Amino acid sequence: MHEWALAQSVIFTALKQRPKSRLKITIALGELQQVDEEIFRLGLKEFAKLEKLKATFSIKRVPAKLRCNNCNKEWLFSKGELSEREAESIHFVPELAHTYIGCPQCGSPDFTVVEGRGVWVEKIEVE
Amino acid sequence: MHEWALAQSVIFTALKQRPKSRLKITIALGELQQVDEEIFRLGLKEFAKLEKLKATFSIKRVPAKLRCNNCNKEWLFSKGELSEREAESIHFVPELAHTYIGCPQCGSPDFTVVEGRGVWVEKIEVE
Amino acid sequence: MDPRLDIIGERIKGVKRLIAVAGGKGGVGKSSVASVLALKLASQGRAVGLLDLDFCGPTPHLILGADTSEFPKEDKGVIPPKVAGIKLMSVAYYSKEANPLRGSELSNSIKELLAVTLWGKLDYLILDMPPGTSDTFLDVAKLLKPEFILITTPSKLSKATVEKNKNLIEEMGLKVVATIENLGKDIRTDSSFEQAVGSTKLLLNTQFSADLNKITEQLKRNLNTT
Amino acid sequence: MDPRLDIIGERIKGVKRLIAVAGGKGGVGKSSVASVLALKLASQGRAVGLLDLDFCGPTPHLILGADTSEFPKEDKGVIPPKVAGIKLMSVAYYSKEANPLRGSELSNSIKELLAVTLWGKLDYLILDMPPGTSDTFLDVAKLLKPEFILITTPSKLSKATVEKNKNLIEEMGLKVVATIENLGKDIRTDSSFEQAVGSTKLLLNTQFSADLNKITEQLKRNLNTT
Ligand SMILES: Nc1ncnc2c1ncn2[C@@H]1O[C@H](COP(=O)(O)OP(=O)(O)O)[C@@H](O)[C@H]1O
Ligand SMILES: Nc1ncnc2c1ncn2[C@@H]1O[C@H](COP(=O)(O)OP(=O)(O)O)[C@@H](O)[C@H]1O
Ligand SMILES: [Mg+2]
Ligand SMILES: [Mg+2]
Ligand SMILES: [Mg+2]
Ligand SMILES: [Mg+2]
Ligand code: NI
Ligand code: NI
Ligand SMILES: [Zn+2]
Ligand SMILES: [Zn+2]
């Protein structure tokens, strides 16, 4: 479960920022990476315990907005048309969306992930 | 005088946007490119006449703000330490700043031009 | 608004055919083919431009022995200097060092050169591409929509990469006019090539140059029909 | 905040020596040297990782004949699959096609792989670099600060490029441990190499491999002193 590795990175960010306090951490999960939220939450809990970090987590999911650099079309990522293997590849390396997805209007692989790529720490507050 | 080529591109942008009106065009000149404003203005006037575009031009100069990707230091570009030839090279291809300039704090050539790169059309208004 | 994007069309409107010499891998002979192809076409009376787009490893100026000690002349834009009849534009006029440029900066540099270079009337503008399918490739595909000549070597590694890139180019709606095997069946390994580097006169007399006859003729034939 | 940047140090803290195999030009043998060097060190009992960072032209998996049909196993992170004792991480497990990635996307992909790959304890982590001095080069210099082995060929074009890049690396405060001339005085052209590609057993018996003895011994000697 590589969600654990992603969760661990969030705990490291929190430790680096404010190691001693009781924290409220707000995390954005971009839909492009298709993170399994349940496993991710478990990872956060376990790594927080391991590192003796007191924290609560607020997780929001962010739709992945894509914009074509060729024709400016904007659309939302959905793994509808992708094979299991392609979707899983994007789960590991979100940029491979460019390998497996084309602009729905012009077909170009040259698009920008405007938002909703992957794991992002939005806020770390002292509770 | 390659300032004329830059001026011509601005006129083409204006023509594309609103060919028929009398325009007020606001242009930002980033200091990194060291554009000779006098020649640039002359170019704007001549190409506007040639293309039958009625326009006035408001030009503002924007200091070139650089930020190091390695150590986050921010500083302003000045051609102080550059040779004539190096400065002139940056005039033609502003990105060559990365070849000739290093971060004043850590020496890295890996910095971002936050603003003030070159010629930018900020606004085209109908007068 | 970036005014450069609005002038690029004007700058290349006098060009009859835009040809990108590309191929997945580095070191397969892209720059050698691009340079000698330009040289052959120019020596046969065609109006030819050569644009070096490999900012991290510019080479056509070395292959053609161009004098890069002076800046290109200017006249309401930048006039690409002529080398053996070829109008050559390259970052090498402006930098003799390694250019540590991120993709967005390569993208910006390319737009800048395209916006200010005055090519005039050309039969062929040949683009010498860097390896890979990153910013330069994507920008060229978007801004110039050229035809492609792909170069590979006989090696498995090179063939695998060029095949993938051919698929990508065609999926993007662009045309591959030829895939050339260098150091192999189409262009043979030429032990005299390295010595000829730097001299346009010697280059034209190499076996390498002779092996480019077929593609040169193909490009000449189709000039009026496309 | 990008949490990946805070975990990368943790992921490589068990690595004794980080070595980037680079060189300005493509096709000079970077991937061949990186792969066979990793193979030699592993065959001599060293713990070795190999990270393929050429996302637009991945090759070590082809050179080593790695099975990329299955995804790497996971256990609180991604476990790099072993090939002949080498822990190999590559985009090739996740894509068999051309990856049209802009520089910022290459940068993102590299950070992602570095953030999730569990290398464990290694004597050497060898980085197979793409050509050029763009995003991958700049990110590696910044995030990993490796030592560099530079590869060139005897050609003027390649030597000119590698010399420039050596200057750049040293100006950035990083170390070049060796510049190796491939297809020339340090590693000879090996007509059997192409046939050995894909078989780690055959590769170890090539002249190419023998020609890497010197650099292999150099790397082994200095392991405990750095
Ligand atoms: N057919 C050939 N015979 C001999 N040497 C060649 C041949 N093609 C290319 N070379 C040499 O191979 C090297 C790489 O060629 P180059 O054109 O720079 O490749 P690329 O532009 O694809 O990186 C150069 O040193 C060049 O002189
Ligand atoms: N010493 C050598 N003898 C024979 N072939 C070689 C040698 N070094 C490299 N090659 C071949 O040259 C080509 C380019 O090598 P590669 O390692 O992929 O270069 P790079 O990673 O620098 O692009 C490959 O086909 C490889 O098999
Ligand atoms: Mg992520
Ligand atoms: Mg500009
Ligand atoms: Mg080249
Ligand atoms: Mg390689
Ligand atoms: Ni996972
Ligand atoms: Ni000028
Ligand atoms: Zn599109
Ligand atoms: Zn700095």
Coordinates of N, CA and C in Angstrom, one line a residue, chain C residues 12-13 52 68 73 75 127 146 158 185 191 224:
Chain C
I12 N 7.1 32.8 -40.0 CA 7.4 31.6 -40.8 C 6.4 31.5 -42.0
K13 N 5.7 32.6 -42.3 CA 4.8 32.5 -43.4 C 5.5 32.4 -44.8
D52 N 18.5 25.5 -34.7 CA 19.0 24.6 -33.7 C 18.2 24.7 -32.4
T68 N 30.7 31.8 -34.7 CA 29.7 32.3 -33.7 C 30.3 33.4 -32.8
K73 N 23.4 39.9 -37.2 CA 23.0 41.3 -37.6 C 21.5 41.5 -37.3
D75 N 18.0 43.9 -38.2 CA 17.3 44.9 -39.1 C 15.8 44.7 -38.9
L127 N 14.4 21.9 -38.5 CA 14.6 22.1 -37.1 C 15.4 21.0 -36.5
P146 N 5.3 20.9 -37.6 CA 6.1 20.5 -38.8 C 5.9 19.1 -39.2
S158 N 17.5 2.2 -29.3 CA 17.1 3.3 -30.1 C 15.8 3.0 -30.9
K185 N 21.5 0.7 -42.1 CA 21.1 0.4 -43.5 C 20.9 1.7 -44.3
S191 N 33.6 6.6 -41.5 CA 34.8 6.9 -40.7 C 35.4 8.2 -41.0
N224 N 6.7 21.0 -54.4 CA 5.6 21.8 -55.0 C 4.2 21.2 -54.8

